[in-house]
């Protein structure tokens, strides 16, 4: 029950901050006593400023621990506190780990997990690399961590699910909130093969300040971070720099010098990030897999069989080009023969629903058959 009060303390915004809460709990005896502490008791601890105490006492009026517990139970949300044995060991290693995690689904056991992050406005090339590396991680029995966002994140999560692998999405909102909306079906798939995770209580809407903060959790759950595409100013680079600070390995995929979403990766490579062009670059960094390969216990081909994803699509006729594309995808591809079309235009022309079109167009982009222009219109590549 004490974890509910620990969650309630963290849910008070603005609150006492997180860094000194464990010390305050040690002095007072429990998270429940901290939550209900008077101003005088908090001041006597000598840990918090008068302003922080005043803010906490005011914000506490809006938080009901019993209601929070009931809401989590109704939604099937597990609360894991820093002091619970289920709390990921790697997450404890970072600076300022979250006091509680709200989890829907099942977190993977502690191990060598890899994060894959990148631009929301990814190119077809970026989506291909995300899919390739995600599938390679599954082949190497490695869970993939990402942020559940559009673009690179979504492509990585989806590729893992295609291979029946394990993936975790760390959100900048409550785990009961679907953001972005087009990822609803994707999140449902993640719940079957992994987990949705947040440090924010259910019902918390997405806010800009939440996303840089959630990036540290992505880093903490991972042993290395792959950046597939990133502009100079992007959340993916924030994640990469946090990974450096937390002594995690950073891997960057090189791209075209003429594409803005490759510039961030190139800058990170100049600063010491590892340039990667093959899954070997990651697995051979891992002593456990390197030794298995040396002993012949794992064949390199088993780990890197998906490298063909990076090869250009066949050009000997549309039949070969659309091999593996669903009937819906073929219909949408045919519409684009008339020229670039917006999502609204495709909705009107095809009669398909929003989610179906979004997923089919993502698949076509990953295959390198379709891309988007600056007006967000889809066109044949």
XYZ file of C-alpha atoms in Angstrom:
381
model
C 0.000 0.000 0.000
C 2.927 2.355 0.649
C 3.706 2.457 -3.082
C 0.330 4.137 -3.628
C 1.384 6.967 -1.341
C 4.768 7.142 -3.025
C 2.905 7.476 -6.334
C 0.600 10.069 -4.747
C 3.584 12.137 -3.569
C 4.983 12.039 -7.109
C 1.606 12.981 -8.571
C 1.504 16.292 -6.680
C 2.477 18.982 -9.203
C 4.282 21.137 -8.386
C 5.672 18.991 -5.623
C 8.738 18.389 -3.538
C 10.888 17.170 -6.411
C 12.117 13.586 -6.507
C 15.741 13.678 -5.416
C 15.124 14.137 -1.677
C 11.940 12.118 -1.304
C 13.712 8.863 -0.267
C 15.557 10.757 2.471
C 12.304 12.345 3.658
C 10.624 8.921 3.771
C 13.531 7.549 5.783
C 13.103 10.348 8.331
C 9.310 10.131 8.583
C 9.005 6.345 8.372
C 6.779 5.884 5.303
C 5.526 7.459 2.095
C 2.076 7.698 3.672
C 3.433 9.852 6.489
C 5.239 12.035 3.959
C 2.066 12.528 1.909
C 0.068 13.616 4.981
C 2.875 15.557 6.662
C 2.104 19.054 7.925
C 4.016 22.101 6.801
C 5.835 22.179 10.136
C 6.897 18.539 9.799
C 8.194 19.092 6.290
C 10.036 22.236 7.298
C 11.643 20.427 10.242
C 13.253 17.934 7.842
C 15.431 20.708 6.424
C 15.253 19.128 2.966
C 12.802 21.344 1.107
C 12.469 25.054 0.445
C 9.521 26.935 1.890
C 8.204 27.492 -1.618
C 8.362 23.768 -2.427
C 6.524 22.969 0.792
C 3.804 25.525 0.064
C 3.381 24.232 -3.471
C 3.181 20.655 -2.223
C 0.564 21.434 0.423
C -1.554 23.253 -2.166
C -1.155 20.606 -4.884
C -1.842 17.745 -2.477
C -5.485 18.805 -2.247
C -5.998 17.636 -5.837
C -4.548 14.141 -5.310
C -6.574 11.297 -3.788
C -4.430 8.177 -3.130
C -7.479 5.914 -2.818
C -8.907 7.160 -6.126
C -5.508 6.710 -7.778
C -5.290 3.123 -6.525
C -8.819 2.368 -7.714
C -8.187 3.874 -11.145
C -5.032 1.806 -11.640
C -6.832 -1.351 -10.579
C -9.701 -0.690 -12.997
C -7.331 -0.127 -15.912
C -4.991 -2.986 -15.073
C -2.091 -0.633 -14.396
C 0.686 -1.921 -12.176
C 2.534 0.552 -9.968
C 6.178 -0.407 -9.447
C 8.102 1.646 -6.915
C 11.837 2.221 -6.739
C 11.905 0.009 -3.651
C 10.144 -2.980 -5.271
C 12.133 -6.010 -6.513
C 10.387 -5.694 -9.906
C 11.885 -2.251 -10.494
C 14.387 -2.521 -13.405
C 17.930 -2.668 -12.058
C 19.371 -0.714 -15.000
C 16.952 2.146 -14.356
C 18.299 2.531 -10.825
C 21.710 3.328 -12.289
C 20.718 6.629 -13.890
C 20.661 10.057 -12.340
C 17.242 10.905 -10.905
C 15.377 7.644 -11.590
C 11.564 7.847 -11.296
C 10.207 6.919 -7.872
C 7.382 4.942 -9.462
C 6.572 3.436 -12.827
C 3.050 2.939 -14.121
C 3.067 -0.183 -16.276
C 0.485 -1.745 -18.573
C 1.563 -5.093 -19.973
C 4.685 -6.934 -18.873
C 8.149 -5.445 -18.528
C 10.959 -7.654 -19.869
C 13.328 -9.122 -17.324
C 16.561 -7.281 -16.667
C 18.957 -7.851 -19.526
C 20.682 -6.236 -22.481
C 17.929 -4.098 -24.016
C 18.476 -1.643 -26.874
C 16.665 1.643 -27.515
C 15.825 2.725 -31.061
C 14.896 6.391 -31.475
C 14.714 9.006 -34.183
C 12.766 11.648 -36.016
C 8.973 11.808 -36.002
C 9.203 13.174 -39.565
C 11.312 10.268 -40.749
C 12.234 9.607 -44.369
C 11.637 6.254 -46.063
C 15.335 5.502 -45.532
C 15.083 6.234 -41.800
C 12.035 3.988 -41.454
C 13.885 1.189 -43.276
C 16.855 1.412 -40.932
C 14.597 1.406 -37.870
C 12.835 -1.705 -39.134
C 16.105 -3.434 -40.007
C 17.774 -2.832 -36.655
C 14.595 -3.642 -34.717
C 14.235 -6.988 -36.470
C 17.923 -7.704 -35.946
C 17.519 -7.081 -32.213
C 14.678 -9.606 -32.098
C 16.901 -12.134 -33.897
C 19.451 -11.535 -31.149
C 16.879 -12.041 -28.363
C 17.095 -8.372 -27.395
C 14.125 -6.286 -26.263
C 13.643 -2.944 -28.029
C 12.824 0.206 -26.061
C 11.410 3.332 -27.710
C 9.082 6.249 -27.118
C 5.857 5.262 -28.861
C 5.972 8.374 -31.064
C 5.251 8.643 -34.787
C 8.033 8.011 -37.278
C 11.103 6.041 -36.198
C 9.640 4.978 -32.831
C 6.496 3.536 -34.392
C 8.443 1.779 -37.150
C 10.753 0.131 -34.595
C 7.899 -1.019 -32.354
C 5.923 -2.348 -35.339
C 8.902 -4.260 -36.738
C 9.477 -5.962 -33.376
C 5.838 -7.016 -33.231
C 6.059 -8.444 -36.763
C 8.832 -10.749 -35.514
C 7.019 -11.627 -32.261
C 9.704 -9.862 -30.240
C 9.462 -7.850 -27.038
C 9.178 -4.073 -27.073
C 8.509 -1.331 -24.504
C 7.074 2.118 -25.221
C 7.919 4.822 -22.662
C 5.274 7.539 -22.826
C 5.176 11.238 -22.006
C 1.611 10.921 -20.732
C -0.451 8.450 -18.712
C -0.331 4.865 -20.012
C -4.097 5.027 -20.521
C -3.715 7.902 -22.993
C -3.149 7.110 -26.670
C -0.769 9.666 -28.140
C -0.478 10.038 -31.029
C -3.953 8.763 -31.859
C -2.798 6.896 -34.973
C -0.772 4.569 -32.742
C -3.811 3.070 -30.999
C -3.549 -0.246 -32.828
C 0.214 -0.285 -32.342
C -0.151 0.216 -28.577
C -2.618 -2.655 -28.412
C 0.000 -4.845 -30.056
C 2.699 -3.672 -27.665
C 0.544 -4.669 -24.690
C 0.519 -8.244 -25.992
C 4.296 -8.441 -26.482
C 5.716 -6.006 -23.948
C 4.644 -2.949 -22.000
C 3.559 0.666 -21.990
C 5.439 2.580 -19.289
C 5.196 6.060 -17.784
C 6.169 7.912 -14.642
C 2.961 9.940 -14.926
C -0.324 8.795 -13.321
C -3.237 7.676 -15.492
C -5.161 10.504 -17.069
C -2.078 12.729 -17.443
C -2.216 14.375 -20.894
C 0.895 14.686 -23.085
C 2.836 17.866 -22.351
C 5.958 19.183 -24.015
C 8.037 19.099 -20.837
C 7.207 15.413 -20.276
C 9.019 14.126 -23.340
C 12.597 15.209 -22.519
C 12.000 13.795 -19.015
C 10.708 10.453 -20.315
C 13.833 10.129 -22.484
C 15.937 9.398 -19.403
C 13.709 6.378 -18.730
C 14.275 5.113 -22.281
C 18.002 5.397 -21.616
C 17.718 3.796 -18.190
C 15.893 0.741 -19.521
C 18.530 0.264 -22.239
C 22.207 -0.609 -22.465
C 22.643 1.202 -25.750
C 20.761 3.661 -27.961
C 20.457 3.486 -31.758
C 19.639 6.814 -33.421
C 18.272 6.139 -36.913
C 17.567 9.716 -37.951
C 17.653 13.000 -36.062
C 17.692 16.678 -36.858
C 20.134 18.941 -35.015
C 17.438 19.968 -32.535
C 15.408 16.877 -31.757
C 14.223 14.696 -28.912
C 16.268 11.806 -30.301
C 19.486 13.767 -29.792
C 18.401 14.661 -26.266
C 18.057 10.925 -25.644
C 21.469 10.266 -27.183
C 23.163 12.911 -25.059
C 21.489 11.552 -21.938
C 22.783 8.122 -22.924
C 26.317 9.532 -23.070
C 25.870 11.104 -19.636
C 24.652 7.773 -18.253
C 27.584 5.891 -19.852
C 25.384 4.018 -22.310
C 26.660 3.239 -25.796
C 25.333 5.474 -28.569
C 25.059 4.145 -32.130
C 24.173 6.445 -35.039
C 23.076 5.497 -38.544
C 24.678 7.705 -41.215
C 22.503 9.230 -43.915
C 22.515 11.664 -46.790
C 24.342 14.945 -46.227
C 21.440 16.654 -48.023
C 18.724 15.441 -45.644
C 18.099 17.540 -42.473
C 17.123 14.481 -40.418
C 20.591 13.004 -40.933
C 22.499 16.057 -39.694
C 22.000 15.226 -36.007
C 23.374 11.700 -36.454
C 26.415 13.041 -38.283
C 27.074 15.554 -35.509
C 26.878 12.800 -32.872
C 29.291 10.640 -34.880
C 31.748 13.552 -34.998
C 31.450 13.778 -31.214
C 32.283 10.109 -30.679
C 29.096 8.113 -31.244
C 29.646 4.835 -33.090
C 28.756 4.835 -36.756
C 26.782 1.688 -37.562
C 25.828 0.215 -40.913
C 25.148 -3.356 -39.829
C 23.741 -5.154 -36.792
C 27.184 -6.722 -36.332
C 28.369 -3.322 -35.147
C 26.101 -3.728 -32.127
C 26.252 -7.430 -31.383
C 30.039 -7.656 -31.645
C 30.171 -4.963 -28.948
C 28.436 -7.400 -26.618
C 30.851 -9.814 -25.012
C 28.158 -12.466 -24.517
C 27.233 -12.611 -28.204
C 30.804 -12.199 -29.403
C 31.833 -15.274 -27.421
C 28.830 -17.243 -28.705
C 29.751 -16.352 -32.286
C 33.371 -17.306 -31.687
C 32.281 -20.683 -30.277
C 29.842 -21.219 -33.121
C 26.895 -21.339 -30.719
C 25.249 -18.515 -32.665
C 25.663 -18.085 -36.406
C 26.115 -14.543 -37.621
C 23.567 -15.244 -40.348
C 20.924 -15.928 -37.697
C 21.448 -12.483 -36.214
C 21.842 -10.485 -39.389
C 19.540 -12.170 -41.875
C 17.361 -9.051 -42.199
C 20.140 -6.934 -43.683
C 18.432 -7.317 -47.075
C 15.838 -4.802 -45.843
C 18.355 -2.083 -46.708
C 18.703 -3.231 -50.327
C 16.792 -1.272 -52.965
C 13.444 -2.638 -54.019
C 13.320 -4.751 -57.162
C 12.781 -2.669 -60.262
C 11.720 -5.341 -62.771
C 8.020 -4.592 -62.878
C 5.333 -3.427 -60.469
C 4.399 -7.018 -59.574
C 7.799 -7.632 -57.969
C 7.823 -4.136 -56.540
C 4.597 -4.774 -54.615
C 5.533 -8.253 -53.448
C 4.372 -8.641 -49.841
C 2.117 -5.570 -49.999
C -1.453 -6.125 -48.788
C -4.474 -5.673 -51.032
C -5.306 -2.392 -49.249
C -1.748 -1.200 -49.742
C -1.880 -2.019 -53.465
C -5.110 -0.023 -53.804
C -3.581 3.004 -52.093
C -0.414 2.698 -54.185
C -2.567 2.682 -57.333
C -4.300 5.908 -56.261
C -0.890 7.590 -56.051
C -0.282 6.887 -59.749
C -2.355 10.037 -60.303
C 0.160 12.118 -58.335
C 0.768 13.172 -54.699
C -2.244 12.868 -52.396
C -2.925 14.021 -48.844
C -4.255 11.695 -46.163
C -7.675 13.352 -46.441
C -7.698 12.769 -50.198
C -6.832 9.107 -49.728
C -9.587 8.771 -47.132
C -12.129 10.184 -49.565
C -10.912 8.241 -52.592
C -10.418 4.839 -50.963
C -13.253 4.669 -48.448
C -10.839 3.083 -45.953
C -10.629 4.183 -42.312
C -7.916 6.479 -40.935
C -6.048 3.765 -39.024
C -5.912 1.367 -41.979
C -4.573 4.034 -44.323
C -1.973 5.203 -41.779
C -0.663 1.670 -41.214
C -0.648 0.801 -44.929
C 1.158 4.008 -45.858
C 3.728 3.368 -43.127
C 4.336 -0.102 -44.588
C 4.727 1.372 -48.071
C 7.181 3.948 -46.709
C 9.222 1.258 -44.937
C 9.404 -0.651 -48.239
C 10.708 2.485 -49.939
C 7.740 2.668 -52.312
C 6.166 5.851 -50.940
C 7.388 9.011 -49.224
C 5.905 12.343 -48.097
C 6.637 15.838 -49.372
C 6.823 19.013 -47.290
C 3.035 19.416 -47.570
C 2.644 15.953 -45.972
C 1.280 14.526 -49.231
C 2.118 10.935 -50.126
C 3.827 10.223 -53.454
C 5.405 7.276 -55.220
C 9.180 7.050 -54.921
